[in-house]
Amino acid sequence: MRSGFTETLRGLLDRPLASYYLLLSSSALLLTIGLVMVFSATMVESYSENGDAFAIVVRQATWALVGLVGFWIAQRLPARTYRSVSRPLLVFSVILGLILLAPNFGNSVVGTDDLWIHLGPVQFQPGELAKFALLLWVADSLVRLGPRIASWRDLAVPLFPIAGLSMIIIGYSDLGTMLIIVAMFIGLLWSAGVPMRILGTLFAIALAGSALLIAFEGYRMERIVSFNRPEDFADGWGYQAIQGYYAIADGGWFGVGLGESRQKWEWLPNGHNDFIFALIAEELGVVGCLVILALFGVLVYTGFRIARRSADPFRKLVAAGVTMWLAGQAFINIGGVLGLIPITGVPLPFISDGGTALVVVLAAVGMLAGFARAEPDAAVALRARNPSRLVRFLWAPLPPAPAGAESGSSSKQTSGSRTPSG
């Protein structure tokens, strides 16, 4: 029985478009769960403030629609477009980060507030865009360097000063986002084959820089100090952690029921955002948490699978970078909620309330979906289907044919053999 299931699973994973469908299904399920949990977490607050229990989740659903449009656009773009926009996008994100550092910038129409820039009724986080921009720029730079990545001097001149400046600007106001960017940056260098001696030095520099940023802001040090003994800081930074533990303990194996949380009645701060995993544990229990972790596991597996199967070096690096970004952010968020690491205040991808984070994540996953369609076997299968122009316009154009695929396809058709399909 077990061998039969294994063979069936292996057969499904061997299909040309397995990466694409795994990515779509896991992302769609996480997004759906996120919208449901945002509604559950905000219904009391939303009704109290607006007289409408659906006000906040409708806003989040609107951002989700914007993000799906971003997914659709990103899926259609070729790799050369991402490489060409990487530099101007990085410059734009650095400018936004500098604006964020100016608390008195703007007027009643444009202004800043902690991590957000406000444009009238709309607010967005520059740090979320910086993740995407730096990912594309670093991957493009590493591909251009080629074998010279083994040289510290060749890496340092174009790469380290700009990347370091971007991280400092973002980290000054948002340490959690900077830690995600640092992990993604070092992961990209490791994926490209940068020697370990360089990676070790960069890791030490990153630790020292993080320590300085923590020491510079008193509240960050208080979070670190209250990490091991939150009960000693119940009136301050330990309060959120303690309420999160109560939510997790109340949930048990199967939870108290969807929508039945007690902690969302103004007990747990940011239960719809940073601590939404605690409310998932309370309402859906350990089983619900395991489902979330399993879906993230499928997403991470699929991202690394796309990176491994991509023929283009840029696609390979970007796919690995997006995967490390999402995996790192999920680990930092869930680890903070469970008390494994200090709380940093980053959202849980796909699930936490927050428009900018959701739009950027969906656009990044859309890019990853385009790369999945460009896997050599997937590209051959899609081109063999020869979808209509309407389908290509409404969903996605055909990926480029891999090298040697045309002649191989012609010979197969002549011999009467079948072309694999997804």
PDB file of C-alpha atoms in Angstrom, residues 181-415:
ATOM      1  CA  ILE A 181      16.485  40.950   3.786  1.00  0.00           C
ATOM      2  CA  VAL A 182      19.818  39.940   5.366  1.00  0.00           C
ATOM      3  CA  ALA A 183      18.807  36.265   5.407  1.00  0.00           C
ATOM      4  CA  MET A 184      17.652  36.492   1.793  1.00  0.00           C
ATOM      5  CA  PHE A 185      20.849  38.296   0.759  1.00  0.00           C
ATOM      6  CA  ILE A 186      23.194  35.752   2.342  1.00  0.00           C
ATOM      7  CA  GLY A 187      21.034  32.921   0.985  1.00  0.00           C
ATOM      8  CA  LEU A 188      21.320  34.345  -2.533  1.00  0.00           C
ATOM      9  CA  LEU A 189      25.104  34.533  -2.228  1.00  0.00           C
ATOM     10  CA  TRP A 190      25.201  30.954  -0.967  1.00  0.00           C
ATOM     11  CA  SER A 191      22.960  29.774  -3.824  1.00  0.00           C
ATOM     12  CA  ALA A 192      25.240  31.495  -6.339  1.00  0.00           C
ATOM     13  CA  GLY A 193      28.283  29.670  -4.964  1.00  0.00           C
ATOM     14  CA  VAL A 194      30.016  32.478  -3.056  1.00  0.00           C
ATOM     15  CA  PRO A 195      32.820  30.992  -0.867  1.00  0.00           C
ATOM     16  CA  MET A 196      32.021  30.291   2.761  1.00  0.00           C
ATOM     17  CA  ARG A 197      34.795  32.576   4.032  1.00  0.00           C
ATOM     18  CA  ILE A 198      32.989  35.550   2.484  1.00  0.00           C
ATOM     19  CA  LEU A 199      29.605  34.395   3.777  1.00  0.00           C
ATOM     20  CA  GLY A 200      31.016  33.992   7.288  1.00  0.00           C
ATOM     21  CA  THR A 201      32.413  37.517   7.246  1.00  0.00           C
ATOM     22  CA  LEU A 202      29.130  38.950   6.001  1.00  0.00           C
ATOM     23  CA  PHE A 203      27.219  37.052   8.676  1.00  0.00           C
ATOM     24  CA  ALA A 204      29.463  38.501  11.387  1.00  0.00           C
ATOM     25  CA  ILE A 205      28.987  42.022   9.989  1.00  0.00           C
ATOM     26  CA  ALA A 206      25.216  41.489   9.903  1.00  0.00           C
ATOM     27  CA  LEU A 207      25.207  40.379  13.558  1.00  0.00           C
ATOM     28  CA  ALA A 208      27.233  43.418  14.579  1.00  0.00           C
ATOM     29  CA  GLY A 209      24.962  45.765  12.618  1.00  0.00           C
ATOM     30  CA  SER A 210      21.840  44.210  14.123  1.00  0.00           C
ATOM     31  CA  ALA A 211      23.287  44.603  17.615  1.00  0.00           C
ATOM     32  CA  LEU A 212      23.932  48.307  16.972  1.00  0.00           C
ATOM     33  CA  LEU A 213      20.398  48.845  15.679  1.00  0.00           C
ATOM     34  CA  ILE A 214      18.990  47.079  18.730  1.00  0.00           C
ATOM     35  CA  ALA A 215      21.110  49.151  21.096  1.00  0.00           C
ATOM     36  CA  PHE A 216      20.183  52.361  19.278  1.00  0.00           C
ATOM     37  CA  GLU A 217      16.478  51.936  20.034  1.00  0.00           C
ATOM     38  CA  GLY A 218      15.548  51.263  23.640  1.00  0.00           C
ATOM     39  CA  TYR A 219      12.296  49.443  22.875  1.00  0.00           C
ATOM     40  CA  ARG A 220      14.194  46.820  20.844  1.00  0.00           C
ATOM     41  CA  MET A 221      16.432  46.069  23.808  1.00  0.00           C
ATOM     42  CA  GLU A 222      13.361  45.783  26.013  1.00  0.00           C
ATOM     43  CA  ARG A 223      11.943  43.189  23.630  1.00  0.00           C
ATOM     44  CA  ILE A 224      15.154  41.179  23.850  1.00  0.00           C
ATOM     45  CA  VAL A 225      15.266  41.407  27.652  1.00  0.00           C
ATOM     46  CA  SER A 226      11.583  40.427  28.004  1.00  0.00           C
ATOM     47  CA  PHE A 227      11.967  37.475  25.624  1.00  0.00           C
ATOM     48  CA  ASN A 228      12.973  34.854  28.209  1.00  0.00           C
ATOM     49  CA  ARG A 229      10.814  36.206  31.069  1.00  0.00           C
ATOM     50  CA  PRO A 230       7.707  37.862  29.633  1.00  0.00           C
ATOM     51  CA  GLU A 231       5.876  37.437  32.954  1.00  0.00           C
ATOM     52  CA  ASP A 232       8.336  39.891  34.530  1.00  0.00           C
ATOM     53  CA  PHE A 233       7.313  42.496  31.949  1.00  0.00           C
ATOM     54  CA  ALA A 234       3.565  41.839  31.927  1.00  0.00           C
ATOM     55  CA  ASP A 235       2.811  45.569  32.020  1.00  0.00           C
ATOM     56  CA  GLY A 236       5.031  46.273  28.992  1.00  0.00           C
ATOM     57  CA  TRP A 237       6.565  44.282  26.176  1.00  0.00           C
ATOM     58  CA  GLY A 238       5.773  40.954  27.808  1.00  0.00           C
ATOM     59  CA  TYR A 239       2.005  41.541  27.706  1.00  0.00           C
ATOM     60  CA  GLN A 240       1.544  40.614  24.048  1.00  0.00           C
ATOM     61  CA  ALA A 241       3.591  37.429  24.379  1.00  0.00           C
ATOM     62  CA  ILE A 242       1.670  36.330  27.482  1.00  0.00           C
ATOM     63  CA  GLN A 243      -1.718  36.880  25.838  1.00  0.00           C
ATOM     64  CA  GLY A 244      -0.474  34.948  22.812  1.00  0.00           C
ATOM     65  CA  TYR A 245       0.478  32.019  25.055  1.00  0.00           C
ATOM     66  CA  TYR A 246      -2.999  32.100  26.607  1.00  0.00           C
ATOM     67  CA  ALA A 247      -4.543  31.909  23.133  1.00  0.00           C
ATOM     68  CA  ILE A 248      -2.363  28.952  22.153  1.00  0.00           C
ATOM     69  CA  ALA A 249      -3.069  27.121  25.430  1.00  0.00           C
ATOM     70  CA  ASP A 250      -6.831  27.647  25.139  1.00  0.00           C
ATOM     71  CA  GLY A 251      -6.886  26.175  21.636  1.00  0.00           C
ATOM     72  CA  GLY A 252      -5.701  22.688  22.499  1.00  0.00           C
ATOM     73  CA  TRP A 253      -5.730  20.137  19.702  1.00  0.00           C
ATOM     74  CA  PHE A 254      -8.854  21.218  17.830  1.00  0.00           C
ATOM     75  CA  GLY A 255      -9.440  24.803  18.951  1.00  0.00           C
ATOM     76  CA  VAL A 256     -12.410  26.574  20.470  1.00  0.00           C
ATOM     77  CA  GLY A 257     -14.049  26.971  17.064  1.00  0.00           C
ATOM     78  CA  LEU A 258     -13.785  29.379  14.155  1.00  0.00           C
ATOM     79  CA  GLY A 259     -14.856  32.856  15.262  1.00  0.00           C
ATOM     80  CA  GLU A 260     -15.001  31.861  18.948  1.00  0.00           C
ATOM     81  CA  SER A 261     -11.722  33.405  20.096  1.00  0.00           C
ATOM     82  CA  ARG A 262     -11.749  35.145  23.461  1.00  0.00           C
ATOM     83  CA  GLN A 263      -8.412  36.862  23.018  1.00  0.00           C
ATOM     84  CA  LYS A 264      -9.638  38.979  20.100  1.00  0.00           C
ATOM     85  CA  TRP A 265     -11.950  40.837  22.508  1.00  0.00           C
ATOM     86  CA  GLU A 266      -9.257  43.497  22.998  1.00  0.00           C
ATOM     87  CA  TRP A 267      -6.968  41.176  24.962  1.00  0.00           C
ATOM     88  CA  LEU A 268      -4.350  40.278  22.344  1.00  0.00           C
ATOM     89  CA  PRO A 269      -2.683  43.296  20.656  1.00  0.00           C
ATOM     90  CA  ASN A 270      -2.233  42.981  16.878  1.00  0.00           C
ATOM     91  CA  GLY A 271      -4.110  39.699  16.799  1.00  0.00           C
ATOM     92  CA  HIS A 272      -5.076  40.398  13.193  1.00  0.00           C
ATOM     93  CA  ASN A 273      -1.502  41.087  12.130  1.00  0.00           C
ATOM     94  CA  ASP A 274       1.703  40.048  13.905  1.00  0.00           C
ATOM     95  CA  PHE A 275      -0.030  37.568  16.228  1.00  0.00           C
ATOM     96  CA  ILE A 276      -2.628  36.081  13.903  1.00  0.00           C
ATOM     97  CA  PHE A 277      -0.959  32.668  14.271  1.00  0.00           C
ATOM     98  CA  ALA A 278      -1.893  32.750  17.979  1.00  0.00           C
ATOM     99  CA  LEU A 279      -5.550  33.267  17.060  1.00  0.00           C
ATOM    100  CA  ILE A 280      -5.304  30.425  14.541  1.00  0.00           C
ATOM    101  CA  ALA A 281      -4.005  28.220  17.361  1.00  0.00           C
ATOM    102  CA  GLU A 282      -6.860  29.342  19.630  1.00  0.00           C
ATOM    103  CA  GLU A 283      -9.682  28.875  17.134  1.00  0.00           C
ATOM    104  CA  LEU A 284      -8.391  25.953  15.037  1.00  0.00           C
ATOM    105  CA  GLY A 285      -6.017  24.300  17.508  1.00  0.00           C
ATOM    106  CA  VAL A 286      -2.844  22.353  16.858  1.00  0.00           C
ATOM    107  CA  VAL A 287      -4.479  20.731  13.837  1.00  0.00           C
ATOM    108  CA  GLY A 288      -5.103  24.108  12.199  1.00  0.00           C
ATOM    109  CA  CYS A 289      -1.536  25.202  12.925  1.00  0.00           C
ATOM    110  CA  LEU A 290      -0.185  22.006  11.368  1.00  0.00           C
ATOM    111  CA  VAL A 291      -2.239  22.678   8.233  1.00  0.00           C
ATOM    112  CA  ILE A 292      -0.685  26.154   7.975  1.00  0.00           C
ATOM    113  CA  LEU A 293       2.808  24.763   8.491  1.00  0.00           C
ATOM    114  CA  ALA A 294       2.180  22.016   5.920  1.00  0.00           C
ATOM    115  CA  LEU A 295       1.050  24.560   3.321  1.00  0.00           C
ATOM    116  CA  PHE A 296       4.153  26.665   3.938  1.00  0.00           C
ATOM    117  CA  GLY A 297       6.192  23.479   3.679  1.00  0.00           C
ATOM    118  CA  VAL A 298       4.666  22.715   0.267  1.00  0.00           C
ATOM    119  CA  LEU A 299       5.323  26.306  -0.828  1.00  0.00           C
ATOM    120  CA  VAL A 300       8.978  26.169   0.256  1.00  0.00           C
ATOM    121  CA  TYR A 301       9.493  22.765  -1.368  1.00  0.00           C
ATOM    122  CA  THR A 302       7.969  24.054  -4.592  1.00  0.00           C
ATOM    123  CA  GLY A 303      10.091  27.203  -4.613  1.00  0.00           C
ATOM    124  CA  PHE A 304      13.330  25.270  -4.246  1.00  0.00           C
ATOM    125  CA  ARG A 305      12.095  22.755  -6.826  1.00  0.00           C
ATOM    126  CA  ILE A 306      11.564  25.597  -9.315  1.00  0.00           C
ATOM    127  CA  ALA A 307      15.043  26.926  -8.536  1.00  0.00           C
ATOM    128  CA  ARG A 308      16.581  23.504  -9.066  1.00  0.00           C
ATOM    129  CA  ARG A 309      14.770  22.823 -12.330  1.00  0.00           C
ATOM    130  CA  SER A 310      15.249  26.264 -13.914  1.00  0.00           C
ATOM    131  CA  ALA A 311      17.788  26.414 -16.714  1.00  0.00           C
ATOM    132  CA  ASP A 312      18.323  30.185 -16.594  1.00  0.00           C
ATOM    133  CA  PRO A 313      20.768  31.317 -13.828  1.00  0.00           C
ATOM    134  CA  PHE A 314      18.743  34.456 -13.045  1.00  0.00           C
ATOM    135  CA  ARG A 315      15.497  32.505 -12.638  1.00  0.00           C
ATOM    136  CA  LYS A 316      17.317  29.959 -10.496  1.00  0.00           C
ATOM    137  CA  LEU A 317      18.651  32.602  -8.099  1.00  0.00           C
ATOM    138  CA  VAL A 318      15.425  34.605  -7.892  1.00  0.00           C
ATOM    139  CA  ALA A 319      13.341  31.493  -7.229  1.00  0.00           C
ATOM    140  CA  ALA A 320      15.680  30.494  -4.402  1.00  0.00           C
ATOM    141  CA  GLY A 321      15.616  34.058  -3.070  1.00  0.00           C
ATOM    142  CA  VAL A 322      11.810  34.325  -3.025  1.00  0.00           C
ATOM    143  CA  THR A 323      11.601  30.965  -1.267  1.00  0.00           C
ATOM    144  CA  MET A 324      14.105  31.984   1.418  1.00  0.00           C
ATOM    145  CA  TRP A 325      12.295  35.301   1.840  1.00  0.00           C
ATOM    146  CA  LEU A 326       8.902  33.663   2.460  1.00  0.00           C
ATOM    147  CA  ALA A 327      10.347  30.856   4.578  1.00  0.00           C
ATOM    148  CA  GLY A 328      12.392  33.264   6.676  1.00  0.00           C
ATOM    149  CA  GLN A 329       9.489  35.643   7.224  1.00  0.00           C
ATOM    150  CA  ALA A 330       7.147  32.809   8.204  1.00  0.00           C
ATOM    151  CA  PHE A 331       9.748  31.431  10.626  1.00  0.00           C
ATOM    152  CA  ILE A 332      10.371  34.835  12.248  1.00  0.00           C
ATOM    153  CA  ASN A 333       6.642  35.473  12.670  1.00  0.00           C
ATOM    154  CA  ILE A 334       5.671  32.015  13.946  1.00  0.00           C
ATOM    155  CA  GLY A 335       8.833  31.703  16.041  1.00  0.00           C
ATOM    156  CA  GLY A 336       8.051  34.997  17.768  1.00  0.00           C
ATOM    157  CA  VAL A 337       4.458  33.940  18.501  1.00  0.00           C
ATOM    158  CA  LEU A 338       5.578  30.579  19.920  1.00  0.00           C
ATOM    159  CA  GLY A 339       8.329  32.173  22.026  1.00  0.00           C
ATOM    160  CA  LEU A 340      11.180  30.520  20.117  1.00  0.00           C
ATOM    161  CA  ILE A 341      12.745  33.862  19.148  1.00  0.00           C
ATOM    162  CA  PRO A 342      12.167  37.503  20.198  1.00  0.00           C
ATOM    163  CA  ILE A 343       9.144  39.262  18.706  1.00  0.00           C
ATOM    164  CA  THR A 344      10.076  41.440  15.718  1.00  0.00           C
ATOM    165  CA  GLY A 345       6.669  42.489  14.409  1.00  0.00           C
ATOM    166  CA  VAL A 346       6.759  41.066  10.878  1.00  0.00           C
ATOM    167  CA  PRO A 347       3.511  39.819   9.264  1.00  0.00           C
ATOM    168  CA  LEU A 348       2.804  36.205   8.384  1.00  0.00           C
ATOM    169  CA  PRO A 349       2.874  35.943   4.560  1.00  0.00           C
ATOM    170  CA  PHE A 350      -0.550  35.575   2.878  1.00  0.00           C
ATOM    171  CA  ILE A 351      -2.363  35.513   6.225  1.00  0.00           C
ATOM    172  CA  SER A 352      -1.734  38.650   8.310  1.00  0.00           C
ATOM    173  CA  ASP A 353      -3.773  41.795   7.751  1.00  0.00           C
ATOM    174  CA  GLY A 354      -1.795  44.337   5.713  1.00  0.00           C
ATOM    175  CA  GLY A 355      -2.175  45.569   2.160  1.00  0.00           C
ATOM    176  CA  THR A 356       1.394  46.304   1.061  1.00  0.00           C
ATOM    177  CA  ALA A 357       2.784  43.016   2.343  1.00  0.00           C
ATOM    178  CA  LEU A 358       0.032  41.007   0.662  1.00  0.00           C
ATOM    179  CA  VAL A 359       0.349  42.751  -2.714  1.00  0.00           C
ATOM    180  CA  VAL A 360       4.137  42.374  -2.816  1.00  0.00           C
ATOM    181  CA  VAL A 361       4.013  38.716  -1.765  1.00  0.00           C
ATOM    182  CA  LEU A 362       1.404  37.873  -4.417  1.00  0.00           C
ATOM    183  CA  ALA A 363       3.453  39.682  -7.073  1.00  0.00           C
ATOM    184  CA  ALA A 364       6.564  37.738  -6.021  1.00  0.00           C
ATOM    185  CA  VAL A 365       4.656  34.448  -6.164  1.00  0.00           C
ATOM    186  CA  GLY A 366       3.301  35.443  -9.582  1.00  0.00           C
ATOM    187  CA  MET A 367       6.865  35.906 -10.773  1.00  0.00           C
ATOM    188  CA  LEU A 368       7.694  32.486  -9.338  1.00  0.00           C
ATOM    189  CA  ALA A 369       4.700  31.019 -11.196  1.00  0.00           C
ATOM    190  CA  GLY A 370       6.057  32.434 -14.453  1.00  0.00           C
ATOM    191  CA  PHE A 371       9.397  30.779 -13.720  1.00  0.00           C
ATOM    192  CA  ALA A 372       7.607  27.475 -13.021  1.00  0.00           C
ATOM    193  CA  ARG A 373       5.982  27.674 -16.454  1.00  0.00           C
ATOM    194  CA  ALA A 374       9.435  28.266 -17.953  1.00  0.00           C
ATOM    195  CA  GLU A 375      10.917  25.034 -16.573  1.00  0.00           C
ATOM    196  CA  PRO A 376      12.177  23.095 -19.639  1.00  0.00           C
ATOM    197  CA  ASP A 377       9.671  20.240 -19.356  1.00  0.00           C
ATOM    198  CA  ALA A 378       6.824  22.611 -18.491  1.00  0.00           C
ATOM    199  CA  ALA A 379       7.640  24.882 -21.435  1.00  0.00           C
ATOM    200  CA  VAL A 380       7.614  21.942 -23.846  1.00  0.00           C
ATOM    201  CA  ALA A 381       4.281  20.687 -22.452  1.00  0.00           C
ATOM    202  CA  LEU A 382       2.629  24.124 -22.633  1.00  0.00           C
ATOM    203  CA  ARG A 383       3.812  24.731 -26.169  1.00  0.00           C
ATOM    204  CA  ALA A 384       2.565  21.290 -27.193  1.00  0.00           C
ATOM    205  CA  ARG A 385      -0.917  22.248 -25.984  1.00  0.00           C
ATOM    206  CA  ASN A 386      -0.840  25.319 -28.240  1.00  0.00           C
ATOM    207  CA  PRO A 387      -3.555  27.286 -26.356  1.00  0.00           C
ATOM    208  CA  SER A 388      -5.609  29.863 -28.216  1.00  0.00           C
ATOM    209  CA  ARG A 389      -4.620  33.525 -28.383  1.00  0.00           C
ATOM    210  CA  LEU A 390      -7.514  34.378 -26.078  1.00  0.00           C
ATOM    211  CA  VAL A 391      -6.232  31.998 -23.400  1.00  0.00           C
ATOM    212  CA  ARG A 392      -2.727  33.422 -23.753  1.00  0.00           C
ATOM    213  CA  PHE A 393      -4.069  36.956 -23.408  1.00  0.00           C
ATOM    214  CA  LEU A 394      -6.333  36.223 -20.446  1.00  0.00           C
ATOM    215  CA  TRP A 395      -3.880  34.100 -18.480  1.00  0.00           C
ATOM    216  CA  ALA A 396      -0.244  33.992 -19.616  1.00  0.00           C
ATOM    217  CA  PRO A 397       1.780  33.872 -22.830  1.00  0.00           C
ATOM    218  CA  LEU A 398       3.710  30.764 -23.756  1.00  0.00           C
ATOM    219  CA  PRO A 399       7.150  30.493 -22.161  1.00  0.00           C
ATOM    220  CA  PRO A 400      10.150  30.450 -24.497  1.00  0.00           C
ATOM    221  CA  ALA A 401      11.075  27.061 -25.890  1.00  0.00           C
ATOM    222  CA  PRO A 402      14.093  25.528 -24.147  1.00  0.00           C
ATOM    223  CA  ALA A 403      17.250  25.027 -26.188  1.00  0.00           C
ATOM    224  CA  GLY A 404      16.934  22.038 -28.504  1.00  0.00           C
ATOM    225  CA  ALA A 405      13.244  21.547 -27.733  1.00  0.00           C
ATOM    226  CA  GLU A 406      12.011  22.421 -31.210  1.00  0.00           C
ATOM    227  CA  SER A 407      14.096  19.813 -33.002  1.00  0.00           C
ATOM    228  CA  GLY A 408      13.409  17.258 -30.295  1.00  0.00           C
ATOM    229  CA  SER A 409       9.682  17.919 -30.524  1.00  0.00           C
ATOM    230  CA  SER A 410       9.675  17.548 -34.290  1.00  0.00           C
ATOM    231  CA  SER A 411      11.479  14.231 -34.157  1.00  0.00           C
ATOM    232  CA  LYS A 412       9.081  12.930 -31.518  1.00  0.00           C
ATOM    233  CA  GLN A 413       6.050  13.898 -33.571  1.00  0.00           C
ATOM    234  CA  THR A 414       7.548  12.219 -36.619  1.00  0.00           C
ATOM    235  CA  SER A 415       8.119   8.988 -34.729  1.00  0.00           C
TER     236      SER A 415
END
